[in-house]
PDB file of C-alpha atoms in Angstrom:
ATOM      1  CA  MET N   1       0.105   0.095  -0.040  1.00 89.00           C
ATOM      2  CA  GLN N   2       1.437   2.943  -0.792  1.00 96.00           C
ATOM      3  CA  ILE N   3       0.158   6.151  -0.038  1.00 98.00           C
ATOM      4  CA  ASN N   4       0.846   7.974  -2.430  1.00 98.00           C
ATOM      5  CA  GLY N   5      -1.330   7.842  -5.605  1.00 98.00           C
ATOM      6  CA  ALA N   6      -3.312   6.545  -3.426  1.00 98.00           C
ATOM      7  CA  VAL N   7      -8.072   7.396  -2.806  1.00 98.00           C
ATOM      8  CA  ALA N   8      -8.205   7.114   0.625  1.00 98.00           C
ATOM      9  CA  LEU N   9     -11.079   8.225   3.700  1.00 98.00           C
ATOM     10  CA  VAL N  10     -10.853   9.566   7.389  1.00 98.00           C
ATOM     11  CA  THR N  11     -13.802   9.443   9.224  1.00 98.00           C
ATOM     12  CA  GLY N  12     -14.014  12.155  11.517  1.00 96.00           C
ATOM     13  CA  GLY N  13     -11.690  14.155   8.523  1.00 96.00           C
ATOM     14  CA  ASN N  14     -12.655  17.283  10.244  1.00 96.00           C
ATOM     15  CA  ARG N  15     -11.043  17.809  13.361  1.00 93.00           C
ATOM     16  CA  GLY N  16      -8.304  16.088  16.040  1.00 92.00           C
ATOM     17  CA  LEU N  17      -6.407  13.172  14.824  1.00 95.00           C
ATOM     18  CA  GLY N  18      -8.416  13.096  11.620  1.00 96.00           C
ATOM     19  CA  GLU N  19      -7.718  15.646  10.791  1.00 97.00           C
ATOM     20  CA  LYS N  20      -3.909  15.267  10.600  1.00 97.00           C
ATOM     21  CA  PHE N  21      -5.073  12.210   8.917  1.00 98.00           C
ATOM     22  CA  VAL N  22      -6.153  13.961   5.584  1.00 98.00           C
ATOM     23  CA  GLN N  23      -3.461  16.591   6.084  1.00 98.00           C
ATOM     24  CA  ALA N  24      -0.414  13.794   6.545  1.00 98.00           C
ATOM     25  CA  LEU N  25      -2.603  12.060   3.066  1.00 98.00           C
ATOM     26  CA  LEU N  26      -2.960  15.073   0.949  1.00 98.00           C
ATOM     27  CA  ASP N  27       0.889  16.205   1.781  1.00 98.00           C
ATOM     28  CA  GLY N  28       2.182  12.171   1.142  1.00 98.00           C
ATOM     29  CA  GLY N  29       1.048  11.939  -2.437  1.00 98.00           C
ATOM     30  CA  ALA N  30      -2.433  11.232  -1.546  1.00 98.00           C
ATOM     31  CA  ALA N  31      -4.509  11.310  -5.178  1.00 98.00           C
ATOM     32  CA  LYS N  32      -7.599  12.194  -2.503  1.00 98.00           C
ATOM     33  CA  VAL N  33      -8.696  12.699   0.191  1.00 98.00           C
ATOM     34  CA  TYR N  34     -12.004  12.124   1.451  1.00 98.00           C
ATOM     35  CA  ALA N  35     -12.688  13.643   4.646  1.00 98.00           C
ATOM     36  CA  ALA N  36     -16.072  12.483   5.904  1.00 98.00           C
ATOM     37  CA  ALA N  37     -18.071  13.959   8.036  1.00 97.00           C
ATOM     38  CA  ARG N  38     -21.276  14.609   9.763  1.00 96.00           C
ATOM     39  CA  ASN N  39     -21.122  18.001   8.928  1.00 97.00           C
ATOM     40  CA  PRO N  40     -18.762  18.032   5.814  1.00 97.00           C
ATOM     41  CA  ALA N  41     -19.257  22.222   6.189  1.00 97.00           C
ATOM     42  CA  SER N  42     -16.382  21.466   9.333  1.00 97.00           C
ATOM     43  CA  VAL N  43     -13.555  20.294   6.938  1.00 97.00           C
ATOM     44  CA  THR N  44     -11.330  22.972   6.387  1.00 95.00           C
ATOM     45  CA  VAL N  45      -8.141  21.348   5.561  1.00 97.00           C
ATOM     46  CA  PRO N  46      -7.107  22.793   1.382  1.00 97.00           C
ATOM     47  CA  GLY N  47      -7.962  20.055  -1.111  1.00 97.00           C
ATOM     48  CA  ALA N  48      -9.863  17.959   0.299  1.00 98.00           C
ATOM     49  CA  VAL N  49     -13.465  16.362  -0.504  1.00 98.00           C
ATOM     50  CA  PRO N  50     -16.219  16.707   2.177  1.00 98.00           C
ATOM     51  CA  LEU N  51     -17.891  13.589   2.117  1.00 98.00           C
ATOM     52  CA  ALA N  52     -21.302  13.519   4.527  1.00 98.00           C
ATOM     53  CA  LEU N  53     -20.853  10.611   6.968  1.00 98.00           C
ATOM     54  CA  ASP N  54     -22.387   9.713  10.132  1.00 98.00           C
ATOM     55  CA  ILE N  55     -21.052   5.950  10.560  1.00 98.00           C
ATOM     56  CA  THR N  56     -24.358   5.295  13.224  1.00 97.00           C
ATOM     57  CA  ASP N  57     -26.293   5.662  10.530  1.00 97.00           C
ATOM     58  CA  PRO N  58     -26.662   3.634   7.796  1.00 98.00           C
ATOM     59  CA  GLU N  59     -28.553   5.395   5.313  1.00 98.00           C
ATOM     60  CA  SER N  60     -25.900   7.832   5.803  1.00 98.00           C
ATOM     61  CA  VAL N  61     -22.240   5.282   5.394  1.00 98.00           C
ATOM     62  CA  ARG N  62     -24.588   3.588   2.468  1.00 98.00           C
ATOM     63  CA  ALA N  63     -24.334   7.307  -0.058  1.00 98.00           C
ATOM     64  CA  ALA N  64     -21.194   7.448   1.180  1.00 98.00           C
ATOM     65  CA  ALA N  65     -19.512   4.072  -0.619  1.00 98.00           C
ATOM     66  CA  GLU N  66     -21.980   5.126  -3.470  1.00 98.00           C
ATOM     67  CA  ALA N  67     -20.074   8.721  -3.350  1.00 98.00           C
ATOM     68  CA  ALA N  68     -17.065   7.364  -2.409  1.00 98.00           C
ATOM     69  CA  GLY N  69     -16.731   4.273  -4.680  1.00 98.00           C
ATOM     70  CA  ASP N  70     -12.175   5.306  -5.455  1.00 98.00           C
ATOM     71  CA  VAL N  71     -11.430   4.580  -2.436  1.00 98.00           C
ATOM     72  CA  THR N  72      -7.662   2.391  -1.837  1.00 98.00           C
ATOM     73  CA  LEU N  73      -7.551   2.864   1.445  1.00 98.00           C
ATOM     74  CA  LEU N  74     -10.315   3.317   4.458  1.00 98.00           C
ATOM     75  CA  ILE N  75      -9.104   5.205   7.605  1.00 98.00           C
ATOM     76  CA  ASN N  76     -11.931   4.466  10.806  1.00 98.00           C
ATOM     77  CA  ASN N  77     -11.245   7.090  12.958  1.00 97.00           C
ATOM     78  CA  ALA N  78     -14.133   9.222  13.737  1.00 95.00           C
ATOM     79  CA  GLY N  79     -15.039   7.901  17.585  1.00 89.00           C
ATOM     80  CA  ALA N  80     -16.359   9.322  20.532  1.00 84.00           C
ATOM     81  CA  SER N  81     -15.489  10.068  24.277  1.00 84.00           C
ATOM     82  CA  ASN N  82     -18.126  10.668  26.603  1.00 80.00           C
ATOM     83  CA  GLY N  83     -16.583   9.600  29.758  1.00 79.00           C
ATOM     84  CA  VAL N  84     -19.827   8.156  31.459  1.00 82.00           C
ATOM     85  CA  ASP N  85     -19.400   5.847  34.407  1.00 86.00           C
ATOM     86  CA  LEU N  86     -19.541   2.244  33.622  1.00 87.00           C
ATOM     87  CA  LEU N  87     -21.751   1.036  36.087  1.00 89.00           C
ATOM     88  CA  THR N  88     -24.504   3.774  37.013  1.00 89.00           C
ATOM     89  CA  SER N  89     -25.503   5.902  33.409  1.00 89.00           C
ATOM     90  CA  GLU N  90     -27.677   5.256  31.011  1.00 91.00           C
ATOM     91  CA  MET N  91     -27.812   1.863  28.732  1.00 93.00           C
ATOM     92  CA  ASP N  92     -28.396   4.828  25.819  1.00 92.00           C
ATOM     93  CA  VAL N  93     -24.571   6.782  26.561  1.00 89.00           C
ATOM     94  CA  VAL N  94     -23.229   3.085  27.134  1.00 91.00           C
ATOM     95  CA  ARG N  95     -24.085   2.062  23.861  1.00 93.00           C
ATOM     96  CA  ASN N  96     -23.797   5.396  22.433  1.00 93.00           C
ATOM     97  CA  GLU N  97     -19.960   4.894  22.089  1.00 92.00           C
ATOM     98  CA  PHE N  98     -20.346   1.122  21.304  1.00 95.00           C
ATOM     99  CA  GLU N  99     -22.441   1.727  18.596  1.00 96.00           C
ATOM    100  CA  THR N 100     -19.588   4.790  17.346  1.00 95.00           C
ATOM    101  CA  HIS N 101     -16.518   2.762  17.567  1.00 96.00           C
ATOM    102  CA  VAL N 102     -17.866  -0.712  17.161  1.00 97.00           C
ATOM    103  CA  PHE N 103     -21.006  -1.179  14.739  1.00 97.00           C
ATOM    104  CA  GLY N 104     -19.548   2.046  13.600  1.00 97.00           C
ATOM    105  CA  THR N 105     -16.439   1.209  13.232  1.00 98.00           C
ATOM    106  CA  LEU N 106     -17.342  -2.722  11.876  1.00 98.00           C
ATOM    107  CA  ALA N 107     -20.664  -0.554   9.171  1.00 98.00           C
ATOM    108  CA  VAL N 108     -17.994   1.039   7.094  1.00 98.00           C
ATOM    109  CA  SER N 109     -15.996  -1.570   6.650  1.00 98.00           C
ATOM    110  CA  ARG N 110     -18.400  -3.530   5.244  1.00 98.00           C
ATOM    111  CA  ALA N 111     -19.593  -1.458   3.269  1.00 98.00           C
ATOM    112  CA  PHE N 112     -16.267  -1.022   1.005  1.00 98.00           C
ATOM    113  CA  ALA N 113     -14.798  -3.997   1.599  1.00 98.00           C
ATOM    114  CA  PRO N 114     -15.994  -4.365  -1.948  1.00 98.00           C
ATOM    115  CA  ILE N 115     -14.666  -1.099  -2.641  1.00 98.00           C
ATOM    116  CA  LEU N 116     -11.235  -1.973  -1.869  1.00 98.00           C
ATOM    117  CA  ALA N 117     -11.548  -5.360  -3.308  1.00 98.00           C
ATOM    118  CA  ARG N 118     -12.557  -3.962  -6.436  1.00 98.00           C
ATOM    119  CA  ASN N 119      -9.130  -1.315  -6.859  1.00 98.00           C
ATOM    120  CA  GLY N 120      -7.163  -3.878  -6.201  1.00 97.00           C
ATOM    121  CA  GLY N 121      -7.196  -4.797  -2.227  1.00 98.00           C
ATOM    122  CA  GLY N 122      -5.693  -1.927  -0.339  1.00 98.00           C
ATOM    123  CA  ALA N 123      -5.850  -1.361   2.929  1.00 98.00           C
ATOM    124  CA  VAL N 124      -7.738  -0.654   5.988  1.00 98.00           C
ATOM    125  CA  LEU N 125      -6.219   1.208   9.643  1.00 98.00           C
ATOM    126  CA  ASN N 126      -8.008   1.116  12.371  1.00 98.00           C
ATOM    127  CA  VAL N 127      -7.353   3.511  14.601  1.00 97.00           C
ATOM    128  CA  LEU N 128      -7.902   2.069  18.086  1.00 97.00           C
ATOM    129  CA  SER N 129      -5.893   2.716  22.108  1.00 95.00           C
ATOM    130  CA  ALA N 130      -3.231   1.663  24.446  1.00 95.00           C
ATOM    131  CA  LEU N 131      -6.954   2.184  26.000  1.00 94.00           C
ATOM    132  CA  SER N 132      -7.864  -1.248  24.813  1.00 95.00           C
ATOM    133  CA  TRP N 133      -4.847  -3.001  26.807  1.00 95.00           C
ATOM    134  CA  PHE N 134      -5.732  -1.027  29.362  1.00 94.00           C
ATOM    135  CA  THR N 135      -8.047   1.021  31.862  1.00 92.00           C
ATOM    136  CA  THR N 136      -9.572   3.850  34.662  1.00 88.00           C
ATOM    137  CA  PRO N 137     -12.406   4.577  36.109  1.00 85.00           C
ATOM    138  CA  GLY N 138     -13.016   8.175  34.244  1.00 85.00           C
ATOM    139  CA  SER N 139     -12.634   5.739  31.174  1.00 89.00           C
ATOM    140  CA  ALA N 140     -14.322   2.416  31.725  1.00 93.00           C
ATOM    141  CA  VAL N 141     -16.367   2.241  28.451  1.00 94.00           C
ATOM    142  CA  TYR N 142     -14.408   3.845  26.551  1.00 93.00           C
ATOM    143  CA  SER N 143     -11.954   1.952  27.328  1.00 95.00           C
ATOM    144  CA  ALA N 144     -14.369  -1.644  27.016  1.00 95.00           C
ATOM    145  CA  ALA N 145     -15.620  -0.452  23.131  1.00 96.00           C
ATOM    146  CA  LYS N 146     -11.970   0.082  22.084  1.00 96.00           C
ATOM    147  CA  SER N 147     -11.347  -4.074  23.738  1.00 97.00           C
ATOM    148  CA  ALA N 148     -13.680  -5.096  21.369  1.00 97.00           C
ATOM    149  CA  GLU N 149     -13.200  -2.542  19.070  1.00 98.00           C
ATOM    150  CA  TRP N 150      -9.151  -4.080  18.767  1.00 98.00           C
ATOM    151  CA  SER N 151     -10.982  -7.122  18.162  1.00 98.00           C
ATOM    152  CA  LEU N 152     -13.133  -7.171  15.487  1.00 98.00           C
ATOM    153  CA  THR N 153     -10.160  -4.902  14.350  1.00 98.00           C
ATOM    154  CA  ASN N 154      -7.988  -8.896  14.082  1.00 98.00           C
ATOM    155  CA  ALA N 155     -11.584 -10.562  13.305  1.00 98.00           C
ATOM    156  CA  THR N 156     -11.558  -7.896   9.947  1.00 98.00           C
ATOM    157  CA  ARG N 157      -8.103  -8.284   9.107  1.00 98.00           C
ATOM    158  CA  LEU N 158      -8.988 -12.437   9.232  1.00 98.00           C
ATOM    159  CA  ALA N 159     -12.277 -11.978   6.232  1.00 98.00           C
ATOM    160  CA  LEU N 160     -10.044  -9.462   4.171  1.00 98.00           C
ATOM    161  CA  HIS N 161      -6.873 -10.955   4.444  1.00 98.00           C
ATOM    162  CA  GLY N 162      -8.167 -13.032   1.111  1.00 98.00           C
ATOM    163  CA  GLN N 163      -9.563 -10.349  -0.483  1.00 98.00           C
ATOM    164  CA  GLY N 164      -5.518  -8.991  -0.214  1.00 98.00           C
ATOM    165  CA  THR N 165      -6.525  -6.192   1.645  1.00 98.00           C
ATOM    166  CA  LEU N 166      -4.275  -5.481   5.035  1.00 98.00           C
ATOM    167  CA  VAL N 167      -6.026  -4.539   7.897  1.00 98.00           C
ATOM    168  CA  THR N 168      -4.006  -2.433  10.490  1.00 98.00           C
ATOM    169  CA  GLY N 169      -4.155  -1.139  13.889  1.00 98.00           C
ATOM    170  CA  LEU N 170      -3.197   1.615  15.267  1.00 97.00           C
ATOM    171  CA  HIS N 171      -2.608   1.904  19.128  1.00 97.00           C
ATOM    172  CA  VAL N 172      -1.564   5.768  20.823  1.00 94.00           C
ATOM    173  CA  GLY N 173      -1.836   6.924  24.598  1.00 91.00           C
ATOM    174  CA  TYR N 174      -3.598  10.331  24.907  1.00 76.00           C
ATOM    175  CA  MET N 175      -2.567  13.196  22.379  1.00 83.00           C
ATOM    176  CA  ASP N 176      -2.989  16.670  22.359  1.00 80.00           C
ATOM    177  CA  THR N 177      -6.746  16.547  20.858  1.00 71.00           C
ATOM    178  CA  ASP N 178     -10.119  17.603  22.122  1.00 67.00           C
ATOM    179  CA  MET N 179     -10.683  13.894  23.156  1.00 67.00           C
ATOM    180  CA  ALA N 180      -7.843  14.923  25.815  1.00 57.00           C
ATOM    181  CA  ALA N 181      -8.331  18.192  26.904  1.00 55.00           C
ATOM    182  CA  GLY N 182      -8.883  17.869  30.430  1.00 62.00           C
ATOM    183  CA  VAL N 183      -5.932  14.642  30.386  1.00 66.00           C
ATOM    184  CA  ASP N 184      -3.199  15.554  32.770  1.00 68.00           C
ATOM    185  CA  ALA N 185      -1.059  13.369  30.605  1.00 68.00           C
ATOM    186  CA  PRO N 186       1.908  14.213  28.470  1.00 70.00           C
ATOM    187  CA  LYS N 187       0.257  14.121  25.057  1.00 77.00           C
ATOM    188  CA  SER N 188       1.452  13.081  22.004  1.00 83.00           C
ATOM    189  CA  ASP N 189       1.621  14.938  18.708  1.00 93.00           C
ATOM    190  CA  PRO N 190      -1.536  14.525  16.541  1.00 94.00           C
ATOM    191  CA  ALA N 191       0.726  15.276  13.540  1.00 96.00           C
ATOM    192  CA  LYS N 192       3.554  12.746  14.687  1.00 97.00           C
ATOM    193  CA  ILE N 193       1.234   9.604  14.884  1.00 95.00           C
ATOM    194  CA  ALA N 194      -0.561  10.158  11.634  1.00 97.00           C
ATOM    195  CA  ARG N 195       2.322   9.760   9.703  1.00 98.00           C
ATOM    196  CA  ILE N 196       3.553   7.281  11.676  1.00 97.00           C
ATOM    197  CA  ALA N 197       0.799   5.158  11.328  1.00 98.00           C
ATOM    198  CA  LEU N 198       0.781   6.549   7.808  1.00 98.00           C
ATOM    199  CA  ASP N 199       4.284   4.971   7.602  1.00 98.00           C
ATOM    200  CA  GLY N 200       3.320   1.764   9.508  1.00 98.00           C
ATOM    201  CA  VAL N 201       0.968   0.839   6.938  1.00 98.00           C
ATOM    202  CA  GLU N 202       3.039   1.647   2.941  1.00 98.00           C
ATOM    203  CA  ALA N 203       5.674  -1.126   5.308  1.00 98.00           C
ATOM    204  CA  GLY N 204       2.627  -3.576   5.711  1.00 98.00           C
ATOM    205  CA  LEU N 205       2.741  -4.023   9.949  1.00 98.00           C
ATOM    206  CA  TYR N 206      -0.510  -5.061  11.610  1.00 98.00           C
ATOM    207  CA  GLU N 207       0.135  -2.828  14.892  1.00 98.00           C
ATOM    208  CA  VAL N 208       1.239   0.068  15.130  1.00 98.00           C
ATOM    209  CA  LEU N 209       1.931   1.554  18.288  1.00 97.00           C
ATOM    210  CA  ALA N 210       2.789   4.389  18.515  1.00 96.00           C
ATOM    211  CA  ASP N 211       4.341   5.476  21.478  1.00 95.00           C
ATOM    212  CA  ASP N 212       5.984   4.331  24.293  1.00 94.00           C
ATOM    213  CA  THR N 213       2.162   4.552  26.468  1.00 93.00           C
ATOM    214  CA  SER N 214       1.546   1.716  24.352  1.00 95.00           C
ATOM    215  CA  ARG N 215       4.390  -0.239  23.772  1.00 95.00           C
ATOM    216  CA  GLN N 216       4.164  -0.591  28.095  1.00 94.00           C
ATOM    217  CA  VAL N 217       0.230  -1.206  27.875  1.00 94.00           C
ATOM    218  CA  LYS N 218       0.622  -4.102  25.442  1.00 95.00           C
ATOM    219  CA  ALA N 219       4.358  -5.706  27.059  1.00 93.00           C
ATOM    220  CA  GLY N 220       2.103  -5.732  30.549  1.00 92.00           C
ATOM    221  CA  LEU N 221      -0.708  -8.583  29.067  1.00 93.00           C
ATOM    222  CA  ALA N 222       1.526 -11.111  29.334  1.00 91.00           C
ATOM    223  CA  ALA N 223       2.509 -10.183  32.980  1.00 91.00           C
ATOM    224  CA  ASP N 224      -0.532 -10.807  35.936  1.00 92.00           C
ATOM    225  CA  PRO N 225      -3.596  -7.940  36.131  1.00 90.00           C
ATOM    226  CA  SER N 226      -1.701  -6.445  39.361  1.00 89.00           C
ATOM    227  CA  ALA N 227       0.992  -5.255  37.806  1.00 88.00           C
ATOM    228  CA  LEU N 228      -1.877  -3.408  35.341  1.00 87.00           C
ATOM    229  CA  TYR N 229      -3.443  -2.626  38.747  1.00 87.00           C
ATOM    230  CA  ALA N 230      -1.494  -0.782  41.039  1.00 85.00           C
ATOM    231  CA  GLU N 231      -5.251  -1.519  43.130  1.00 85.00           C
ATOM    232  CA  LEU N 232      -5.581  -4.830  42.284  1.00 88.00           C
ATOM    233  CA  ALA N 233      -1.618  -5.725  43.343  1.00 79.00           C
ATOM    234  CA  ALA N 234      -3.418  -3.441  47.363  1.00 74.00           C
ATOM    235  CA  ARG N 235      -5.264  -6.082  48.399  1.00 64.00           C
TER     236      ARG N 235
END
């Protein structure tokens, strides 16, 4: 998969990491970049092609696939983080994060899989998180949804392997975006993360661990949970 000459679609391409992906793709020589958003008027990157897309709306997904039949690289970036409590929040709010990260990602992947096949295979990049493997009280619902999306990424990779489509998962810690604005912790530059992720796609990687946080958390998965969670070690 080469970025130069590719036709890419980025969900949530109007801000945050998604906007940085759009810019990095254009800088890398992509022939066309669809910046998809619920409100396409919010897309401001010069040279991008605004595209209306709500990944939780089946009709919107269908219409986007019809409009972007030349895509060779799909970046599933759109996300949501409500910061709600796992055990006490309304279930509809909890479901929203799963509708976005899991079912929305799946819906877009299903819609564009035959398009990628017709266009030579191409690639899918799913934006995951170090929180796919680790959780905190404030991120419990988001972490659960991202963990499910990680498993979905693995399943999609196997399902699309036969048609020659690469599926890459991006894991990263906190980034300097609106979603993490209230977090008091070191944050990566999303523009740098976008470039690292695209380099990984070009290299044919199945997984990109874009920072020290994601590498450290994944390495800790082989240990007992008490090694990752100090609360459990103190019992």
